[in-house]
Tab-separated table of C-alpha atoms and ligand atoms in Angstrom:
chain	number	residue	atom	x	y	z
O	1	UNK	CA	126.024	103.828	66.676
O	2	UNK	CA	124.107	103.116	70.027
O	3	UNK	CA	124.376	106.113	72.309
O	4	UNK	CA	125.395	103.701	75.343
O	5	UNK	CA	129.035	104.595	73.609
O	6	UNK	CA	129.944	108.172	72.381
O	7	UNK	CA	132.585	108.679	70.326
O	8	UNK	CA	133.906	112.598	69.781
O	9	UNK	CA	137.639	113.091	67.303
O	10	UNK	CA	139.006	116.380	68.171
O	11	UNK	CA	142.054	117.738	67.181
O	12	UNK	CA	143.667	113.897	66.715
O	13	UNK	CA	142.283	112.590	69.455
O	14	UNK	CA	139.315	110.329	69.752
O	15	UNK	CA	137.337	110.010	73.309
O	16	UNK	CA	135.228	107.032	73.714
O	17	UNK	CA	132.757	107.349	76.262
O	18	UNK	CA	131.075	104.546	78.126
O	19	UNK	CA	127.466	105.882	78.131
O	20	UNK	CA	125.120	103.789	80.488
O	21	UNK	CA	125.504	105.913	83.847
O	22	UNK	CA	122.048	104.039	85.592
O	23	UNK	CA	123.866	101.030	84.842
O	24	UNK	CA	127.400	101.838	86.320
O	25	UNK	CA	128.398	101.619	82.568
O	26	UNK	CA	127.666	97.643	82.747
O	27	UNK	CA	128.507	95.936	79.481
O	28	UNK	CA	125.300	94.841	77.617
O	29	UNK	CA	125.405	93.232	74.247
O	30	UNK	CA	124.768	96.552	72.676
O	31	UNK	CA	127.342	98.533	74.735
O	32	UNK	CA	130.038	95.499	73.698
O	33	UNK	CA	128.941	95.681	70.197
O	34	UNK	CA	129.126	99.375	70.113
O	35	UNK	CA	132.501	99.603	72.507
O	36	UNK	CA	134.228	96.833	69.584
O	37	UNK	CA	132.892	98.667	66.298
O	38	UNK	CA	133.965	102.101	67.779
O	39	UNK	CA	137.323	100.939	68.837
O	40	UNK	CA	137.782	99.246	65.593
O	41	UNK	CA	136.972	102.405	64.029
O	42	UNK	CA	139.560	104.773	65.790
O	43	UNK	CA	142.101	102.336	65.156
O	44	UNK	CA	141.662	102.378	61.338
O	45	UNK	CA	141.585	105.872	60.978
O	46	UNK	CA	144.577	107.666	60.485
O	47	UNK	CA	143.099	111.317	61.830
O	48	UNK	CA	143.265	109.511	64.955
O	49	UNK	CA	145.968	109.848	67.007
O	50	UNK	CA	145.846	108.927	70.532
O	51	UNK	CA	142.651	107.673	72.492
O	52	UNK	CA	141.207	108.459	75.686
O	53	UNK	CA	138.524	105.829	77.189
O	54	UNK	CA	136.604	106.809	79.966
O	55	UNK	CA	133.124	106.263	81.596
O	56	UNK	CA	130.218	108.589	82.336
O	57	UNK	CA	128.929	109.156	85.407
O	58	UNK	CA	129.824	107.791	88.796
O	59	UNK	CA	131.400	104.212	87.381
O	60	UNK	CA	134.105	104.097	84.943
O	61	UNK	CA	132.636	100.452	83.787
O	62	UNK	CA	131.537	97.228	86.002
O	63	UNK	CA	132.179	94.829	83.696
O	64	UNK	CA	129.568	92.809	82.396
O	65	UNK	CA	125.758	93.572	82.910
O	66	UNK	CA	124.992	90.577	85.536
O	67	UNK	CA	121.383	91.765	85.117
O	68	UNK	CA	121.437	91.322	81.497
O	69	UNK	CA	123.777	87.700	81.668
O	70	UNK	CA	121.224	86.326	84.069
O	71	UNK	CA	118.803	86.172	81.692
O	72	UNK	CA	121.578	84.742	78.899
O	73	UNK	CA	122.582	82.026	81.102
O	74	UNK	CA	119.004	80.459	81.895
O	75	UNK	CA	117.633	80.942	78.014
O	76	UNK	CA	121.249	79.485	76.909
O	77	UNK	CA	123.274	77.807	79.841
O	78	UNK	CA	127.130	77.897	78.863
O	79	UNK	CA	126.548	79.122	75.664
O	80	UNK	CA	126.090	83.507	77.044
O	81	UNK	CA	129.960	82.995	77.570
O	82	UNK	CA	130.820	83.142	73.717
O	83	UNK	CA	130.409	86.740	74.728
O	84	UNK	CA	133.943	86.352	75.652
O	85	UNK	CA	134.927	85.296	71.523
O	86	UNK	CA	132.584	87.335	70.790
O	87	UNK	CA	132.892	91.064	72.574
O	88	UNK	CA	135.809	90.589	74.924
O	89	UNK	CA	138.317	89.637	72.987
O	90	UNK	CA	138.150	91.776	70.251
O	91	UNK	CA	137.923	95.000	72.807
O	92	UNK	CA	140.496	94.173	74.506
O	93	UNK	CA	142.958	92.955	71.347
O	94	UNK	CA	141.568	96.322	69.777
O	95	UNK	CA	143.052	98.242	72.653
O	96	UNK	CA	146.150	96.623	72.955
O	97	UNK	CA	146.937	96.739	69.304
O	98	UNK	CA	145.866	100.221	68.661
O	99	UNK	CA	148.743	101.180	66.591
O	100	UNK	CA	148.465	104.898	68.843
O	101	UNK	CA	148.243	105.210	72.561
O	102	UNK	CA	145.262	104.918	74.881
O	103	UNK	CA	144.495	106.449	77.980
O	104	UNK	CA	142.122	105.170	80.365
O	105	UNK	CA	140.869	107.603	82.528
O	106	UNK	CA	138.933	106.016	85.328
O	107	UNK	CA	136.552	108.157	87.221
O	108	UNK	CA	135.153	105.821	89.481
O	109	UNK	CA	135.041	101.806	89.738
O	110	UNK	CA	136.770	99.564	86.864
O	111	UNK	CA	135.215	95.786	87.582
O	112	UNK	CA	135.791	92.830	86.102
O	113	UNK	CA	135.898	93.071	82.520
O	114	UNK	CA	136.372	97.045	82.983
O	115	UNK	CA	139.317	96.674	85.277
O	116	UNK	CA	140.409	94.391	82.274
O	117	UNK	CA	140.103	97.234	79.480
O	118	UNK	CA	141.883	99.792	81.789
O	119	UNK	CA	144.805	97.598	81.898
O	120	UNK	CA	144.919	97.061	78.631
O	121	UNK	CA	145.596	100.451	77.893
O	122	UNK	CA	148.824	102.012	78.119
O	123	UNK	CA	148.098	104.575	80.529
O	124	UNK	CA	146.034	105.170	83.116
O	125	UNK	CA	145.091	108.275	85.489
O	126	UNK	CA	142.416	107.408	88.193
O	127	UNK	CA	140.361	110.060	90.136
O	128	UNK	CA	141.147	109.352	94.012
O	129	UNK	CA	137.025	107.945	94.560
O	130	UNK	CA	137.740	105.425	92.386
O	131	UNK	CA	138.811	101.388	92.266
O	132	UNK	CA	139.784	98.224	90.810
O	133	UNK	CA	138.175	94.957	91.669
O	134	UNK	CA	138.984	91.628	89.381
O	135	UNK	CA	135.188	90.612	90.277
O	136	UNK	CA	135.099	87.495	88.362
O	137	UNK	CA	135.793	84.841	90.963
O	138	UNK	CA	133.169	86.586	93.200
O	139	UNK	CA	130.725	85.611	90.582
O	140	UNK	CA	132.365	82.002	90.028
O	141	UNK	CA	134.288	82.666	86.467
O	142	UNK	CA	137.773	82.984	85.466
O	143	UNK	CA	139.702	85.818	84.607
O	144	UNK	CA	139.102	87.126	81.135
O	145	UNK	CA	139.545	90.282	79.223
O	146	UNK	CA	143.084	89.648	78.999
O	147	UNK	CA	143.689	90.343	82.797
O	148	UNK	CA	145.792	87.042	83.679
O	149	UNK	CA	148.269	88.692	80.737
O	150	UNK	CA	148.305	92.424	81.925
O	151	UNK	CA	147.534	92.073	85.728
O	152	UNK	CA	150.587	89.999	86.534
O	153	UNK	CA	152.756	91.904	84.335
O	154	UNK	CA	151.817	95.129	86.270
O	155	UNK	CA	151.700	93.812	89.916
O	156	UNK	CA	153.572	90.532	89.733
O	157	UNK	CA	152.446	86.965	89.885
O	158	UNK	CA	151.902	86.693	93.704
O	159	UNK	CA	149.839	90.110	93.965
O	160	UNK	CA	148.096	89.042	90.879
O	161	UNK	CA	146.653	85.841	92.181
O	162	UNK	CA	145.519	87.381	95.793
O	163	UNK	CA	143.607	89.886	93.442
O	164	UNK	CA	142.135	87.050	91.500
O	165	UNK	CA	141.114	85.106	94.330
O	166	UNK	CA	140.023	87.365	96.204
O	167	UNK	CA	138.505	90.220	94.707
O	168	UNK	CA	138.087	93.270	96.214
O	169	UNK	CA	138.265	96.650	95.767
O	170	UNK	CA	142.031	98.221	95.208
O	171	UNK	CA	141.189	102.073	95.721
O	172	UNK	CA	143.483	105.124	94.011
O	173	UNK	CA	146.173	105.269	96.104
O	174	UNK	CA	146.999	101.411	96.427
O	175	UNK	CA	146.483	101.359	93.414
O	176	UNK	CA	149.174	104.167	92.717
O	177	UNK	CA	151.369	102.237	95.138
O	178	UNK	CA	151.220	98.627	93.418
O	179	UNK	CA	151.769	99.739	89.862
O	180	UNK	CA	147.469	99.609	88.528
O	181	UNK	CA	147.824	103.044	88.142
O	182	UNK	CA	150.173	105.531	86.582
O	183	UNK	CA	148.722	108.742	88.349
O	184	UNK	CA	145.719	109.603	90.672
O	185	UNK	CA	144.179	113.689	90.923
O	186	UNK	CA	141.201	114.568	92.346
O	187	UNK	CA	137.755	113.626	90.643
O	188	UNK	CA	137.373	116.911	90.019
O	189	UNK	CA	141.059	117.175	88.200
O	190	UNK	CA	140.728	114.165	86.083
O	191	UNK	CA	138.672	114.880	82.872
O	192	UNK	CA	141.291	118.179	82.413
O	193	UNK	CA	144.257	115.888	83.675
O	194	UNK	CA	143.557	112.933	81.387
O	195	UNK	CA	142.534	115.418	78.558
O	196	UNK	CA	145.806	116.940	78.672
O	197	UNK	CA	147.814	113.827	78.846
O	198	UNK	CA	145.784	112.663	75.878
O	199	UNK	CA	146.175	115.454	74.282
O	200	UNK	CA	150.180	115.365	74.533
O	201	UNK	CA	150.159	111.997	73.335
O	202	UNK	CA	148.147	112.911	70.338
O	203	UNK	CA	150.394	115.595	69.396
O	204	UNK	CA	153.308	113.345	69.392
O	205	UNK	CA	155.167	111.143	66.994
O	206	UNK	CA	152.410	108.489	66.658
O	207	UNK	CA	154.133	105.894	64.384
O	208	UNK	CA	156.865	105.977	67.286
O	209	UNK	CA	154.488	105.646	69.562
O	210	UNK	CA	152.921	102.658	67.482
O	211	UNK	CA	156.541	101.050	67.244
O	212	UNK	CA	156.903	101.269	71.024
O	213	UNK	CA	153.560	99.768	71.150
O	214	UNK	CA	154.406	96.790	69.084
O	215	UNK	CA	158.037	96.333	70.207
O	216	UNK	CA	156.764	96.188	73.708
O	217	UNK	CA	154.130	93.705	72.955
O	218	UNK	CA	156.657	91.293	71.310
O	219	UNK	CA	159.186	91.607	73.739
O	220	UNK	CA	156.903	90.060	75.958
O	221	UNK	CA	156.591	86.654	73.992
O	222	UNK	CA	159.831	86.476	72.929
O	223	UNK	CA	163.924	86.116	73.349
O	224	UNK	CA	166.112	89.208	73.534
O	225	UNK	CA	168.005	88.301	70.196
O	226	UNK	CA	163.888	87.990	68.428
O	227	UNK	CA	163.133	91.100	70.054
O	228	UNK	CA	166.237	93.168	69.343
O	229	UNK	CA	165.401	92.000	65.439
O	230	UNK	CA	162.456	92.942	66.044
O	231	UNK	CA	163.168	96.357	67.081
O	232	UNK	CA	165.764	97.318	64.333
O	233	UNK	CA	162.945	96.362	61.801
O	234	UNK	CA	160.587	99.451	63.787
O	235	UNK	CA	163.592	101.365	64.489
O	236	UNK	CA	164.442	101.206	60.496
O	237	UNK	CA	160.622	102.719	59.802
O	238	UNK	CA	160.687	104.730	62.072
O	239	UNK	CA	163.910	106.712	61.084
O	240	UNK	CA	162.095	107.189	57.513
O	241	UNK	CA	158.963	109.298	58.918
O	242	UNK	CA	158.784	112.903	58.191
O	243	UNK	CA	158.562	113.524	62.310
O	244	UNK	CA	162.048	112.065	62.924
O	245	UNK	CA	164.020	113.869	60.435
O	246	UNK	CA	161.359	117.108	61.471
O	247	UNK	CA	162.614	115.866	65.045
O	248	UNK	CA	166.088	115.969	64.843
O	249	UNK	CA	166.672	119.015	62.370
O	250	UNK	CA	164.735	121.172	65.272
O	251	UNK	CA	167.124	119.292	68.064
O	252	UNK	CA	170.221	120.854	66.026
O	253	UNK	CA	168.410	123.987	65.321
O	254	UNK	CA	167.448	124.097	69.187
O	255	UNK	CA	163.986	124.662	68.247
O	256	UNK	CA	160.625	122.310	69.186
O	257	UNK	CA	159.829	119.395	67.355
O	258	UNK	CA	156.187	119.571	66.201
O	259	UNK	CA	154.967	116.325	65.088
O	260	UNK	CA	152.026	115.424	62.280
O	261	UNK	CA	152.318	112.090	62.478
O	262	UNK	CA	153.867	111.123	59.613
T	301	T3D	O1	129.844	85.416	79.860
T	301	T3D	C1	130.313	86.378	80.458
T	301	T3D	O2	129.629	87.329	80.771
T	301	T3D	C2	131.762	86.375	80.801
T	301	T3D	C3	132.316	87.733	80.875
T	301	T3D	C4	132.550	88.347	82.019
T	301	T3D	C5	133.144	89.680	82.080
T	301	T3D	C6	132.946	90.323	83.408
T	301	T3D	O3	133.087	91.520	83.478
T	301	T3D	S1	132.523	89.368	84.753
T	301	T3D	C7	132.451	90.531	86.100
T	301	T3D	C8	131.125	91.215	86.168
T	301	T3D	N1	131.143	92.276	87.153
T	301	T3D	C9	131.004	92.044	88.461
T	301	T3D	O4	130.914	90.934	88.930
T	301	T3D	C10	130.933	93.270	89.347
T	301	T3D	C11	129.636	93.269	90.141
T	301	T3D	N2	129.521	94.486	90.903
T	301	T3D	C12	130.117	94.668	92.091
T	301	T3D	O5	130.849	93.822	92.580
T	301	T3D	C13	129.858	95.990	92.775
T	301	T3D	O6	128.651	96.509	92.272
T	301	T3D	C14	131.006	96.987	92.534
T	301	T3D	C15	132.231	96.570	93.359
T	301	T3D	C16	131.394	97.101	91.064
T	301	T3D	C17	130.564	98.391	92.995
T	301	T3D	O7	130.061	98.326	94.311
T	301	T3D	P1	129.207	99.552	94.874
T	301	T3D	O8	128.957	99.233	96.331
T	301	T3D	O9	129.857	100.835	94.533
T	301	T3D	O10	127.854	99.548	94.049
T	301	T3D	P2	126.632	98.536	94.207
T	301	T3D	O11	125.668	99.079	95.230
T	301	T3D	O12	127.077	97.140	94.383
T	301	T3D	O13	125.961	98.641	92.774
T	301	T3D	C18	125.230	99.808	92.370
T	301	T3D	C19	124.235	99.400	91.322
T	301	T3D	O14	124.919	98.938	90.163
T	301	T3D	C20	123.347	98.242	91.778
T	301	T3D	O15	122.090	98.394	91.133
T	301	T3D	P3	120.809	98.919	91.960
T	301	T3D	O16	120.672	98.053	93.168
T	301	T3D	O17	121.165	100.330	92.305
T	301	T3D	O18	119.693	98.783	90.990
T	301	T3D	C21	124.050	97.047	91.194
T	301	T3D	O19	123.205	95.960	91.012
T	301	T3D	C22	124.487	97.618	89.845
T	301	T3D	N3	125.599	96.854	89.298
T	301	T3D	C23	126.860	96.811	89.742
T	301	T3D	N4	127.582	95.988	88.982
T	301	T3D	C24	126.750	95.509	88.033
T	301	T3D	C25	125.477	96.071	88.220
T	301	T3D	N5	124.441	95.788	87.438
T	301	T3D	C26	124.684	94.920	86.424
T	301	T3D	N6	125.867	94.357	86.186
T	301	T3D	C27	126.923	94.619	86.944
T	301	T3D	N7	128.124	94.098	86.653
């Protein structure tokens, strides 16, 4: 695996590290490549139990490296975007379909296709010195990485269009305010903060957490009658795993449930 993406599975949970701190974490081929086989990987695995995505150094990720496309776009023209079929897609599917949760801890600015990755996931905590900015119509493209699905569901329709249209950069604490963000600490709190929320999350009932995952994904494409179908088919699994019925004899005992993820 390229080192521009580390990868460490401790105790259930897997931290993916964007690894290209000279380049802001900008998304080369390699870094997609890497960022779409590694994700892939923690979502296959069943020791794997909750993910936390984050960035080295000073950028969380600025989407796309613009050095790199440059050189794409006048060898190929319109044919550098199948990057998009290619990379995008698949990262950003693999986070929103990771049947556990992912947390996106963003230490310092998410842009463009890294804003998109971040809202993907189903939580974020954000250090205060850092931002969103949709980038791409500042660089004359369309949104992508899946933000026209999860921007206007967490802003709206209206706020998501200004951001579209006119990118700039949303900092912590509007972000906080809007709905981009579920939490903001200090830079120097968030690798302990996000580890321990992580952590929580990968000591919990993960194929609850999965069902959640997937209910809430459907429910967004379809009626209330599909989705209530849908959600007595998840509810019906799971009430057979070992952590519910471990869940509820501890509730009548008055004990702690501790979960294994079965
Ligand atoms: O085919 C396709 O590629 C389609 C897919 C697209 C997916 C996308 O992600 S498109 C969006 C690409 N990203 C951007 O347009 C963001 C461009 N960057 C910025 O707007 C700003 O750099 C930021 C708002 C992110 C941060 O601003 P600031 O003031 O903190 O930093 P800076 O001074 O602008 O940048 C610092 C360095 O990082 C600088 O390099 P230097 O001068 O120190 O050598 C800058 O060039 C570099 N950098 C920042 N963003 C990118 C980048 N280098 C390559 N690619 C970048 N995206």
């Amino acid at each position: 695996m390229a080192d521009t993406v580390l990868y460490e599975l401790t105790d259930g949970l897997a931290t993916i590290t964007l690894n290209r701190p000279d380049a802001m974490n900008a998304l080369d081929n390699t870094t997609k490549e890497a960022l779409r086989d590694t994700l892939t990987r923690a979502s296959g695995d069943p020791a794997v139990r909750a993910v936390l995505l984050t960035g080295s150094g000073r950028a969380f990720c600025v989407g796309q490296d613009l050095k790199e496309h440059v050189e794409a776009l006048r060898a190929a023209g319109g044919q550098a975007l199948s990057t998009v079929q290619d990379h995008y897609n698949p990262i950003t599917l693999a986070i929103a379909s990771m049947p556990k949760p992912v947390v996106a801890a963003v230490n310092g600015v998410a842009a463009g296709a890294g804003a998109g990755f971040a809202f993907a996931a189903d939580y974020r905590i954000m250090a205060d010195t850092a931002a969103f900015n949709t980038a791409f119509a500042g660089i004359a493209l369309t949104a992508d990485s899946g933000i026209s699905w999860t921007l206007p569901r967490l802003v709206g329709t209206g706020r998501a269009a200004e951001l579209l249209y006119f990118p700039r950069s949303v900092k912590a604490q509007e972000a906080l305010e809007i709905g981009l963000t579920h939490r903001v600490v200090t830079s120097g709190e968030l690798p302990s903060a996000a580890l321990e929320v992580a952590r929580r999350l990968a000591e919990g009932p993960t194929a609850a957490y999965a069902a959640i995952k997937e209910s809430m994904a459907f429910g967004a494409g379809h009626s209330l009658a599909e989705t209530l179908e849908k959600e007595g088919e998840l509810q019906i699994a799971a009430g057979g795993t070992f952590d519910h019925l471990d869940a509820v004899e501890a509730f009548v005992k008055k004990e702690k449930p501790r979960f294994t993820g079965r």
